[in-house]
Amino acid sequence: MYSLRMRATASGRHISGAERIVRLEDIQSVVRALANRAVSHENGMSDRIEITIEEITSDIQSISALPITSVTTRDHGEAVKVATLALTHHMIPQQVARHAIDLIQQGGAPVGGCMRGAMVMNYESGVRIEPDHHRGVRATRMDMNQKTVEDLKKSLSTLRLGERVRVIKEALSLASKVAGIGTTAEVCISDNPSNHTGYVASEKIGFLRIPYLKEKRVSVGGRIFFVPPTIDLEKYIREIEQRAVIIDQINSIRVISPGEFTEEVRDTVEE
Ligand code: AMP
């Protein structure tokens, strides 16, 4: 199997990226698809496109996708409340959760704007610990096999989200891999102006889709991986970047209202 990575930039600014794991016979068609995506991205035209193809010589781990919960948030204020509550449910202090959501909306790079990878944050203190604040940490070497993509598409169709399958497949694959590597929780807002849906994900809460977490139609977004203060950062980053993972099974999928979500979280706290 081969790891394929695409990265498109304009004057060094991140435009788009993608990660796949494919068989030798599929390399050509996937390279073409990734190149097409890079030259027709809504974040603009890039002046540099890199596609890296690397044989994977290590084991490839098969894992299940996180269960999906889609919350029916109707505006940005409601979305921020749900995301904050989801993060505090992981013992992340409220001010750290708020700061994290604000930071993603400003862009995590030191000059503002998008990073290529994710910020890594001590979940207790809110301090960023990734070595490079411009680049962040990029999760690579994850994908979902075709049969599972079909299953996902069928499940999403029942929620009238079938059209969103590619975006959700990519986010769900990344989140499922990252959750299994000792990440307390992840929060993400897309950098695509047309995609206002963000998510919070973890093994504890699953993949919580939150419409309207992006406030405006802007090309700024980002990801934060919250980790415990005791994390072995070098090992963590190595696993995020190097461990090869294929999602070979989907999990449950459901829709809940923000009120139901609040009740559910409160019930687990009181248990
Ligand atoms: P996207 O969901 O692709 O719109 O990405 C949103 C943001 O998440 C990007 O601006 C990056 O900061 C970050 N990001 C995208 N892909 C990855 C990845 N593979 N690993 C870590 N962070 C990523």
PDB file of C-alpha atoms and ligand atoms in Angstrom:
ATOM      1  CA  MET A   1       0.000   0.000   0.000  1.00  0.00           C
ATOM      2  CA  TYR A   2       1.067   3.586  -0.623  1.00  0.00           C
ATOM      3  CA  SER A   3       0.613   6.822   1.271  1.00  0.00           C
ATOM      4  CA  LEU A   4      -0.391   9.729  -0.998  1.00  0.00           C
ATOM      5  CA  ARG A   5      -0.208  13.266   0.328  1.00  0.00           C
ATOM      6  CA  MET A   6      -1.223  16.402  -1.496  1.00  0.00           C
ATOM      7  CA  ARG A   7      -0.342  19.912  -0.398  1.00  0.00           C
ATOM      8  CA  ALA A   8      -1.206  23.086  -2.288  1.00  0.00           C
ATOM      9  CA  THR A   9       0.050  26.551  -1.306  1.00  0.00           C
ATOM     10  CA  ALA A  10       0.008  30.115  -2.664  1.00  0.00           C
ATOM     11  CA  SER A  11       3.005  32.261  -1.642  1.00  0.00           C
ATOM     12  CA  GLY A  12       3.575  29.764   1.156  1.00  0.00           C
ATOM     13  CA  ARG A  13      -0.024  30.070   2.398  1.00  0.00           C
ATOM     14  CA  HIS A  14      -1.922  26.795   2.930  1.00  0.00           C
ATOM     15  CA  ILE A  15      -4.655  26.316   0.302  1.00  0.00           C
ATOM     16  CA  SER A  16      -5.542  22.645   0.542  1.00  0.00           C
ATOM     17  CA  GLY A  17      -4.234  19.235   1.460  1.00  0.00           C
ATOM     18  CA  ALA A  18      -5.306  15.601   1.431  1.00  0.00           C
ATOM     19  CA  GLU A  19      -4.132  12.222   2.689  1.00  0.00           C
ATOM     20  CA  ARG A  20      -4.904   8.837   1.179  1.00  0.00           C
ATOM     21  CA  ILE A  21      -3.737   5.248   1.485  1.00  0.00           C
ATOM     22  CA  VAL A  22      -4.113   3.421  -1.835  1.00  0.00           C
ATOM     23  CA  ARG A  23      -3.137   0.269  -3.707  1.00  0.00           C
ATOM     24  CA  LEU A  24      -0.461   0.435  -6.394  1.00  0.00           C
ATOM     25  CA  GLU A  25      -3.060   0.099  -9.179  1.00  0.00           C
ATOM     26  CA  ASP A  26      -5.046   3.074  -7.853  1.00  0.00           C
ATOM     27  CA  ILE A  27      -2.146   5.527  -7.582  1.00  0.00           C
ATOM     28  CA  GLN A  28      -2.646   7.094 -11.020  1.00  0.00           C
ATOM     29  CA  SER A  29      -6.339   7.797 -10.647  1.00  0.00           C
ATOM     30  CA  VAL A  30      -5.980   9.129  -7.103  1.00  0.00           C
ATOM     31  CA  VAL A  31      -3.053  11.394  -8.070  1.00  0.00           C
ATOM     32  CA  ARG A  32      -5.220  12.798 -10.864  1.00  0.00           C
ATOM     33  CA  ALA A  33      -8.133  13.383  -8.478  1.00  0.00           C
ATOM     34  CA  LEU A  34      -5.896  15.119  -5.916  1.00  0.00           C
ATOM     35  CA  ALA A  35      -4.301  17.319  -8.595  1.00  0.00           C
ATOM     36  CA  ASN A  36      -7.772  18.267  -9.842  1.00  0.00           C
ATOM     37  CA  ARG A  37      -8.793  19.169  -6.352  1.00  0.00           C
ATOM     38  CA  ALA A  38      -5.675  21.305  -5.854  1.00  0.00           C
ATOM     39  CA  VAL A  39      -6.267  23.370  -9.012  1.00  0.00           C
ATOM     40  CA  SER A  40      -9.965  23.948  -8.420  1.00  0.00           C
ATOM     41  CA  HIS A  41     -10.073  24.713  -4.730  1.00  0.00           C
ATOM     42  CA  GLU A  42     -12.480  27.329  -3.392  1.00  0.00           C
ATOM     43  CA  ASN A  43      -9.633  28.845  -1.327  1.00  0.00           C
ATOM     44  CA  GLY A  44      -8.019  29.998  -4.575  1.00  0.00           C
ATOM     45  CA  MET A  45      -5.347  29.005  -7.054  1.00  0.00           C
ATOM     46  CA  SER A  46      -2.086  27.665  -5.709  1.00  0.00           C
ATOM     47  CA  ASP A  47       1.372  28.373  -7.103  1.00  0.00           C
ATOM     48  CA  ARG A  48       2.887  25.193  -5.710  1.00  0.00           C
ATOM     49  CA  ILE A  49       1.358  21.728  -5.551  1.00  0.00           C
ATOM     50  CA  GLU A  50       3.251  18.850  -3.994  1.00  0.00           C
ATOM     51  CA  ILE A  51       2.065  15.274  -4.265  1.00  0.00           C
ATOM     52  CA  THR A  52       4.134  12.745  -2.317  1.00  0.00           C
ATOM     53  CA  ILE A  53       3.844   9.012  -2.901  1.00  0.00           C
ATOM     54  CA  GLU A  54       5.491   6.758  -0.343  1.00  0.00           C
ATOM     55  CA  GLU A  55       5.339   3.014   0.112  1.00  0.00           C
ATOM     56  CA  ILE A  56       4.061   2.037   3.546  1.00  0.00           C
ATOM     57  CA  THR A  57       6.358  -0.633   4.934  1.00  0.00           C
ATOM     58  CA  SER A  58       4.948  -0.701   8.480  1.00  0.00           C
ATOM     59  CA  ASP A  59       1.763  -2.526   9.565  1.00  0.00           C
ATOM     60  CA  ILE A  60      -1.535  -0.911   8.649  1.00  0.00           C
ATOM     61  CA  GLN A  61      -3.979  -0.939  11.533  1.00  0.00           C
ATOM     62  CA  SER A  62      -7.714  -1.439  10.857  1.00  0.00           C
ATOM     63  CA  ILE A  63     -10.046   0.494  13.150  1.00  0.00           C
ATOM     64  CA  SER A  64     -13.751   1.409  13.369  1.00  0.00           C
ATOM     65  CA  ALA A  65     -14.949   4.925  12.759  1.00  0.00           C
ATOM     66  CA  LEU A  66     -16.108   6.948  15.739  1.00  0.00           C
ATOM     67  CA  PRO A  67     -19.919   7.036  16.117  1.00  0.00           C
ATOM     68  CA  ILE A  68     -21.403  10.123  14.462  1.00  0.00           C
ATOM     69  CA  THR A  69     -23.769  12.492  16.251  1.00  0.00           C
ATOM     70  CA  SER A  70     -25.064  15.433  14.232  1.00  0.00           C
ATOM     71  CA  VAL A  71     -26.396  18.281  16.358  1.00  0.00           C
ATOM     72  CA  THR A  72     -29.128  20.462  14.858  1.00  0.00           C
ATOM     73  CA  THR A  73     -27.553  23.799  15.784  1.00  0.00           C
ATOM     74  CA  ARG A  74     -29.156  26.686  13.859  1.00  0.00           C
ATOM     75  CA  ASP A  75     -26.743  29.540  14.359  1.00  0.00           C
ATOM     76  CA  HIS A  76     -23.188  30.341  15.380  1.00  0.00           C
ATOM     77  CA  GLY A  77     -24.021  31.232  18.995  1.00  0.00           C
ATOM     78  CA  GLU A  78     -25.727  27.887  19.561  1.00  0.00           C
ATOM     79  CA  ALA A  79     -22.847  26.067  17.814  1.00  0.00           C
ATOM     80  CA  VAL A  80     -20.212  27.704  20.053  1.00  0.00           C
ATOM     81  CA  LYS A  81     -22.236  26.738  23.151  1.00  0.00           C
ATOM     82  CA  VAL A  82     -22.435  23.096  22.044  1.00  0.00           C
ATOM     83  CA  ALA A  83     -18.722  22.954  21.136  1.00  0.00           C
ATOM     84  CA  THR A  84     -17.734  24.557  24.452  1.00  0.00           C
ATOM     85  CA  LEU A  85     -19.916  22.139  26.387  1.00  0.00           C
ATOM     86  CA  ALA A  86     -18.481  19.186  24.454  1.00  0.00           C
ATOM     87  CA  LEU A  87     -14.949  20.318  25.332  1.00  0.00           C
ATOM     88  CA  THR A  88     -15.673  21.000  29.008  1.00  0.00           C
ATOM     89  CA  HIS A  89     -17.216  17.500  29.134  1.00  0.00           C
ATOM     90  CA  HIS A  90     -13.590  16.322  28.736  1.00  0.00           C
ATOM     91  CA  MET A  91     -12.513  18.360  31.785  1.00  0.00           C
ATOM     92  CA  ILE A  92     -11.103  21.104  29.572  1.00  0.00           C
ATOM     93  CA  PRO A  93     -11.598  24.355  31.558  1.00  0.00           C
ATOM     94  CA  GLN A  94     -14.243  26.634  30.059  1.00  0.00           C
ATOM     95  CA  GLN A  95     -11.805  29.515  29.429  1.00  0.00           C
ATOM     96  CA  VAL A  96      -9.439  27.143  27.616  1.00  0.00           C
ATOM     97  CA  ALA A  97     -12.314  25.817  25.472  1.00  0.00           C
ATOM     98  CA  ARG A  98     -13.441  29.380  24.577  1.00  0.00           C
ATOM     99  CA  HIS A  99      -9.880  30.484  23.838  1.00  0.00           C
ATOM    100  CA  ALA A 100      -9.400  27.435  21.576  1.00  0.00           C
ATOM    101  CA  ILE A 101     -12.505  28.170  19.514  1.00  0.00           C
ATOM    102  CA  ASP A 102     -11.509  31.863  19.166  1.00  0.00           C
ATOM    103  CA  LEU A 103      -7.968  30.904  18.187  1.00  0.00           C
ATOM    104  CA  ILE A 104      -9.155  28.622  15.392  1.00  0.00           C
ATOM    105  CA  GLN A 105     -11.375  31.384  14.040  1.00  0.00           C
ATOM    106  CA  GLN A 106      -8.469  33.852  13.970  1.00  0.00           C
ATOM    107  CA  GLY A 107      -6.145  31.242  12.450  1.00  0.00           C
ATOM    108  CA  GLY A 108      -3.482  29.593  14.552  1.00  0.00           C
ATOM    109  CA  ALA A 109      -0.421  30.762  12.600  1.00  0.00           C
ATOM    110  CA  PRO A 110       1.594  33.473  14.432  1.00  0.00           C
ATOM    111  CA  VAL A 111       0.601  36.102  11.841  1.00  0.00           C
ATOM    112  CA  GLY A 112      -3.009  34.907  11.835  1.00  0.00           C
ATOM    113  CA  GLY A 113      -4.378  32.770   9.028  1.00  0.00           C
ATOM    114  CA  CYS A 114      -4.394  29.068   8.439  1.00  0.00           C
ATOM    115  CA  MET A 115      -1.873  26.508   9.454  1.00  0.00           C
ATOM    116  CA  ARG A 116      -1.119  23.449   7.394  1.00  0.00           C
ATOM    117  CA  GLY A 117      -1.557  21.146  10.389  1.00  0.00           C
ATOM    118  CA  ALA A 118      -3.103  21.137  13.840  1.00  0.00           C
ATOM    119  CA  MET A 119      -2.233  22.936  17.051  1.00  0.00           C
ATOM    120  CA  VAL A 120      -1.481  20.647  19.989  1.00  0.00           C
ATOM    121  CA  MET A 121      -2.727  22.064  23.292  1.00  0.00           C
ATOM    122  CA  ASN A 122      -2.220  21.082  26.916  1.00  0.00           C
ATOM    123  CA  TYR A 123      -5.868  20.619  27.856  1.00  0.00           C
ATOM    124  CA  GLU A 124      -5.438  21.847  31.424  1.00  0.00           C
ATOM    125  CA  SER A 125      -3.464  25.046  30.813  1.00  0.00           C
ATOM    126  CA  GLY A 126      -4.410  25.922  27.210  1.00  0.00           C
ATOM    127  CA  VAL A 127      -0.715  26.265  26.340  1.00  0.00           C
ATOM    128  CA  ARG A 128       0.235  25.242  22.795  1.00  0.00           C
ATOM    129  CA  ILE A 129       3.013  22.672  22.718  1.00  0.00           C
ATOM    130  CA  GLU A 130       3.481  21.840  19.025  1.00  0.00           C
ATOM    131  CA  PRO A 131       7.097  22.592  18.057  1.00  0.00           C
ATOM    132  CA  ASP A 132       6.272  24.656  14.953  1.00  0.00           C
ATOM    133  CA  HIS A 133       3.422  27.169  15.332  1.00  0.00           C
ATOM    134  CA  HIS A 134       3.369  27.965  11.608  1.00  0.00           C
ATOM    135  CA  ARG A 135       3.084  24.412  10.387  1.00  0.00           C
ATOM    136  CA  GLY A 136       1.403  22.563  13.259  1.00  0.00           C
ATOM    137  CA  VAL A 137       1.238  18.786  13.301  1.00  0.00           C
ATOM    138  CA  ARG A 138      -0.155  17.096  10.252  1.00  0.00           C
ATOM    139  CA  ALA A 139      -1.982  13.770  10.644  1.00  0.00           C
ATOM    140  CA  THR A 140      -1.136  11.579   7.676  1.00  0.00           C
ATOM    141  CA  ARG A 141      -1.482   7.950   6.654  1.00  0.00           C
ATOM    142  CA  MET A 142      -5.177   7.418   7.229  1.00  0.00           C
ATOM    143  CA  ASP A 143      -8.008   6.484   4.879  1.00  0.00           C
ATOM    144  CA  MET A 144     -11.296   4.596   4.719  1.00  0.00           C
ATOM    145  CA  ASN A 145     -11.726   1.553   2.503  1.00  0.00           C
ATOM    146  CA  GLN A 146     -14.182   1.747  -0.394  1.00  0.00           C
ATOM    147  CA  LYS A 147     -16.783  -0.615   1.075  1.00  0.00           C
ATOM    148  CA  THR A 148     -16.861   1.467   4.286  1.00  0.00           C
ATOM    149  CA  VAL A 149     -17.179   4.692   2.265  1.00  0.00           C
ATOM    150  CA  GLU A 150     -20.245   3.130   0.564  1.00  0.00           C
ATOM    151  CA  ASP A 151     -21.705   2.172   3.964  1.00  0.00           C
ATOM    152  CA  LEU A 152     -21.036   5.675   5.252  1.00  0.00           C
ATOM    153  CA  LYS A 153     -22.733   7.175   2.215  1.00  0.00           C
ATOM    154  CA  LYS A 154     -25.842   5.038   2.811  1.00  0.00           C
ATOM    155  CA  SER A 155     -26.015   6.063   6.474  1.00  0.00           C
ATOM    156  CA  LEU A 156     -25.463   9.727   5.644  1.00  0.00           C
ATOM    157  CA  SER A 157     -28.204   9.560   2.998  1.00  0.00           C
ATOM    158  CA  THR A 158     -30.724   8.699   5.713  1.00  0.00           C
ATOM    159  CA  LEU A 159     -29.873  12.082   7.260  1.00  0.00           C
ATOM    160  CA  ARG A 160     -29.862  13.755   3.826  1.00  0.00           C
ATOM    161  CA  LEU A 161     -26.108  14.232   4.112  1.00  0.00           C
ATOM    162  CA  GLY A 162     -25.162  11.860   1.280  1.00  0.00           C
ATOM    163  CA  GLU A 163     -23.734  14.774  -0.736  1.00  0.00           C
ATOM    164  CA  ARG A 164     -21.274  15.506   2.062  1.00  0.00           C
ATOM    165  CA  VAL A 165     -19.716  12.036   2.000  1.00  0.00           C
ATOM    166  CA  ARG A 166     -16.208  13.025   0.836  1.00  0.00           C
ATOM    167  CA  VAL A 167     -15.793  15.815   3.385  1.00  0.00           C
ATOM    168  CA  ILE A 168     -17.228  13.718   6.229  1.00  0.00           C
ATOM    169  CA  LYS A 169     -15.197  10.643   5.238  1.00  0.00           C
ATOM    170  CA  GLU A 170     -11.957  12.630   5.412  1.00  0.00           C
ATOM    171  CA  ALA A 171     -12.768  14.362   8.690  1.00  0.00           C
ATOM    172  CA  LEU A 172     -14.096  11.161  10.278  1.00  0.00           C
ATOM    173  CA  SER A 173     -11.023   9.157   9.226  1.00  0.00           C
ATOM    174  CA  LEU A 174      -8.676  11.767  10.675  1.00  0.00           C
ATOM    175  CA  ALA A 175     -10.698  12.131  13.891  1.00  0.00           C
ATOM    176  CA  SER A 176     -10.981   8.351  14.385  1.00  0.00           C
ATOM    177  CA  LYS A 177      -7.236   7.888  13.997  1.00  0.00           C
ATOM    178  CA  VAL A 178      -6.295  10.851  16.215  1.00  0.00           C
ATOM    179  CA  ALA A 179      -8.773   9.832  18.961  1.00  0.00           C
ATOM    180  CA  GLY A 180      -7.055   6.433  19.220  1.00  0.00           C
ATOM    181  CA  ILE A 181      -3.616   7.936  19.857  1.00  0.00           C
ATOM    182  CA  GLY A 182      -4.188   9.418  23.310  1.00  0.00           C
ATOM    183  CA  THR A 183      -5.888  12.660  22.244  1.00  0.00           C
ATOM    184  CA  THR A 184      -8.256  13.901  24.941  1.00  0.00           C
ATOM    185  CA  ALA A 185     -10.435  15.720  22.381  1.00  0.00           C
ATOM    186  CA  GLU A 186     -10.153  17.417  19.005  1.00  0.00           C
ATOM    187  CA  VAL A 187     -11.941  20.516  17.726  1.00  0.00           C
ATOM    188  CA  CYS A 188     -12.034  21.456  14.044  1.00  0.00           C
ATOM    189  CA  ILE A 189     -13.409  24.216  11.864  1.00  0.00           C
ATOM    190  CA  SER A 190     -12.872  23.836   8.123  1.00  0.00           C
ATOM    191  CA  ASP A 191     -10.905  26.435   6.202  1.00  0.00           C
ATOM    192  CA  ASN A 192     -13.281  26.127   3.237  1.00  0.00           C
ATOM    193  CA  PRO A 193     -15.578  29.188   3.182  1.00  0.00           C
ATOM    194  CA  SER A 194     -18.573  27.099   2.083  1.00  0.00           C
ATOM    195  CA  ASN A 195     -18.239  24.578   4.904  1.00  0.00           C
ATOM    196  CA  HIS A 196     -19.641  26.061   8.108  1.00  0.00           C
ATOM    197  CA  THR A 197     -19.853  22.752   9.960  1.00  0.00           C
ATOM    198  CA  GLY A 198     -17.214  22.039  12.582  1.00  0.00           C
ATOM    199  CA  TYR A 199     -16.799  19.158  14.975  1.00  0.00           C
ATOM    200  CA  VAL A 200     -15.558  18.022  18.369  1.00  0.00           C
ATOM    201  CA  ALA A 201     -14.327  14.424  18.470  1.00  0.00           C
ATOM    202  CA  SER A 202     -12.929  11.944  20.953  1.00  0.00           C
ATOM    203  CA  GLU A 203     -13.306   8.341  22.039  1.00  0.00           C
ATOM    204  CA  LYS A 204     -15.560   9.616  24.829  1.00  0.00           C
ATOM    205  CA  ILE A 205     -17.990  11.653  22.737  1.00  0.00           C
ATOM    206  CA  GLY A 206     -17.567  10.210  19.227  1.00  0.00           C
ATOM    207  CA  PHE A 207     -17.690  12.523  16.203  1.00  0.00           C
ATOM    208  CA  LEU A 208     -19.956  15.447  17.081  1.00  0.00           C
ATOM    209  CA  ARG A 209     -20.900  17.407  13.938  1.00  0.00           C
ATOM    210  CA  ILE A 210     -21.756  21.013  14.753  1.00  0.00           C
ATOM    211  CA  PRO A 211     -23.286  23.109  11.934  1.00  0.00           C
ATOM    212  CA  TYR A 212     -22.505  26.870  11.986  1.00  0.00           C
ATOM    213  CA  LEU A 213     -19.378  26.538  14.131  1.00  0.00           C
ATOM    214  CA  LYS A 214     -17.751  28.689  11.431  1.00  0.00           C
ATOM    215  CA  GLU A 215     -19.187  32.169  11.839  1.00  0.00           C
ATOM    216  CA  LYS A 216     -18.550  33.764   8.462  1.00  0.00           C
ATOM    217  CA  ARG A 217     -17.731  32.626   4.941  1.00  0.00           C
ATOM    218  CA  VAL A 218     -13.963  32.920   5.369  1.00  0.00           C
ATOM    219  CA  SER A 219     -10.923  30.858   4.363  1.00  0.00           C
ATOM    220  CA  VAL A 220      -9.776  30.582   7.959  1.00  0.00           C
ATOM    221  CA  GLY A 221     -10.140  27.434   9.996  1.00  0.00           C
ATOM    222  CA  GLY A 222      -8.017  25.034  11.954  1.00  0.00           C
ATOM    223  CA  ARG A 223      -7.734  22.108  14.281  1.00  0.00           C
ATOM    224  CA  ILE A 224      -6.656  21.653  17.877  1.00  0.00           C
ATOM    225  CA  PHE A 225      -5.640  18.324  19.388  1.00  0.00           C
ATOM    226  CA  PHE A 226      -6.014  18.581  23.188  1.00  0.00           C
ATOM    227  CA  VAL A 227      -3.603  16.345  25.071  1.00  0.00           C
ATOM    228  CA  PRO A 228      -2.881  15.624  28.740  1.00  0.00           C
ATOM    229  CA  PRO A 229       0.044  17.464  30.383  1.00  0.00           C
ATOM    230  CA  THR A 230       1.800  14.110  30.845  1.00  0.00           C
ATOM    231  CA  ILE A 231       1.921  13.332  27.097  1.00  0.00           C
ATOM    232  CA  ASP A 232       5.187  12.121  25.547  1.00  0.00           C
ATOM    233  CA  LEU A 233       5.023  14.765  22.798  1.00  0.00           C
ATOM    234  CA  GLU A 234       7.674  13.305  20.516  1.00  0.00           C
ATOM    235  CA  LYS A 235       6.020   9.883  20.521  1.00  0.00           C
ATOM    236  CA  TYR A 236       2.571  11.439  20.098  1.00  0.00           C
ATOM    237  CA  ILE A 237       3.612  13.437  17.032  1.00  0.00           C
ATOM    238  CA  ARG A 238       5.389  10.433  15.536  1.00  0.00           C
ATOM    239  CA  GLU A 239       2.216   8.330  15.872  1.00  0.00           C
ATOM    240  CA  ILE A 240      -0.033  11.090  14.482  1.00  0.00           C
ATOM    241  CA  GLU A 241       2.235  11.403  11.466  1.00  0.00           C
ATOM    242  CA  GLN A 242       3.404   7.860  10.935  1.00  0.00           C
ATOM    243  CA  ARG A 243       0.904   5.304  12.190  1.00  0.00           C
ATOM    244  CA  ALA A 244      -0.968   3.935   9.178  1.00  0.00           C
ATOM    245  CA  VAL A 245      -4.670   3.425   9.801  1.00  0.00           C
ATOM    246  CA  ILE A 246      -7.536   2.252   7.613  1.00  0.00           C
ATOM    247  CA  ILE A 247     -11.121   2.738   8.759  1.00  0.00           C
ATOM    248  CA  ASP A 248     -12.870  -0.528   7.862  1.00  0.00           C
ATOM    249  CA  GLN A 249     -16.180  -0.165   9.672  1.00  0.00           C
ATOM    250  CA  ILE A 250     -18.649   2.603  10.315  1.00  0.00           C
ATOM    251  CA  ASN A 251     -20.386   3.000  13.622  1.00  0.00           C
ATOM    252  CA  SER A 252     -23.765   4.384  14.704  1.00  0.00           C
ATOM    253  CA  ILE A 253     -25.128   7.652  13.311  1.00  0.00           C
ATOM    254  CA  ARG A 254     -27.821   9.864  14.811  1.00  0.00           C
ATOM    255  CA  VAL A 255     -29.199  13.388  14.984  1.00  0.00           C
ATOM    256  CA  ILE A 256     -29.925  15.243  18.214  1.00  0.00           C
ATOM    257  CA  SER A 257     -31.005  18.740  19.148  1.00  0.00           C
ATOM    258  CA  PRO A 258     -28.730  21.060  21.163  1.00  0.00           C
ATOM    259  CA  GLY A 259     -31.130  20.654  24.117  1.00  0.00           C
ATOM    260  CA  GLU A 260     -30.901  16.852  23.981  1.00  0.00           C
ATOM    261  CA  PHE A 261     -27.126  17.074  23.768  1.00  0.00           C
ATOM    262  CA  THR A 262     -27.007  19.316  26.851  1.00  0.00           C
ATOM    263  CA  GLU A 263     -29.228  16.858  28.768  1.00  0.00           C
ATOM    264  CA  GLU A 264     -27.089  13.910  27.732  1.00  0.00           C
ATOM    265  CA  VAL A 265     -23.857  15.541  28.825  1.00  0.00           C
ATOM    266  CA  ARG A 266     -25.425  16.602  32.116  1.00  0.00           C
ATOM    267  CA  ASP A 267     -26.685  13.041  32.729  1.00  0.00           C
ATOM    268  CA  THR A 268     -23.211  11.549  32.224  1.00  0.00           C
ATOM    269  CA  VAL A 269     -21.701  14.125  34.571  1.00  0.00           C
ATOM    270  CA  GLU A 270     -24.293  13.248  37.252  1.00  0.00           C
ATOM    271  CA  GLU A 271     -23.923   9.449  36.853  1.00  0.00           C
TER     272      GLU A 271
HETATM  273  P1  AMP B   1     -10.058  21.165   6.514  1.00  0.00           P
HETATM  274  O1  AMP B   1     -10.966  20.397   7.419  1.00  0.00           O
HETATM  275  O2  AMP B   1      -9.351  20.317   5.513  1.00  0.00           O
HETATM  276  O3  AMP B   1     -10.710  22.378   5.937  1.00  0.00           O
HETATM  277  O4  AMP B   1      -8.899  21.682   7.459  1.00  0.00           O
HETATM  278  C1  AMP B   1      -9.110  22.641   8.471  1.00  0.00           C
HETATM  279  C2  AMP B   1      -7.796  22.916   9.146  1.00  0.00           C
HETATM  280  O5  AMP B   1      -7.355  21.760   9.830  1.00  0.00           O
HETATM  281  C3  AMP B   1      -6.632  23.282   8.212  1.00  0.00           C
HETATM  282  O6  AMP B   1      -6.592  24.677   8.016  1.00  0.00           O
HETATM  283  C4  AMP B   1      -5.424  22.813   8.972  1.00  0.00           C
HETATM  284  O7  AMP B   1      -5.035  23.795   9.922  1.00  0.00           O
HETATM  285  C5  AMP B   1      -5.954  21.613   9.736  1.00  0.00           C
HETATM  286  N1  AMP B   1      -5.689  20.343   9.034  1.00  0.00           N
HETATM  287  C6  AMP B   1      -6.106  19.965   7.796  1.00  0.00           C
HETATM  288  N2  AMP B   1      -5.687  18.729   7.497  1.00  0.00           N
HETATM  289  C7  AMP B   1      -4.981  18.297   8.578  1.00  0.00           C
HETATM  290  C8  AMP B   1      -4.271  17.105   8.880  1.00  0.00           C
HETATM  291  N3  AMP B   1      -4.202  16.110   8.014  1.00  0.00           N
HETATM  292  N4  AMP B   1      -3.668  17.018  10.085  1.00  0.00           N
HETATM  293  C9  AMP B   1      -3.728  18.042  10.977  1.00  0.00           C
HETATM  294  N5  AMP B   1      -4.380  19.186  10.751  1.00  0.00           N
HETATM  295  C10 AMP B   1      -4.997  19.321   9.560  1.00  0.00           C
END
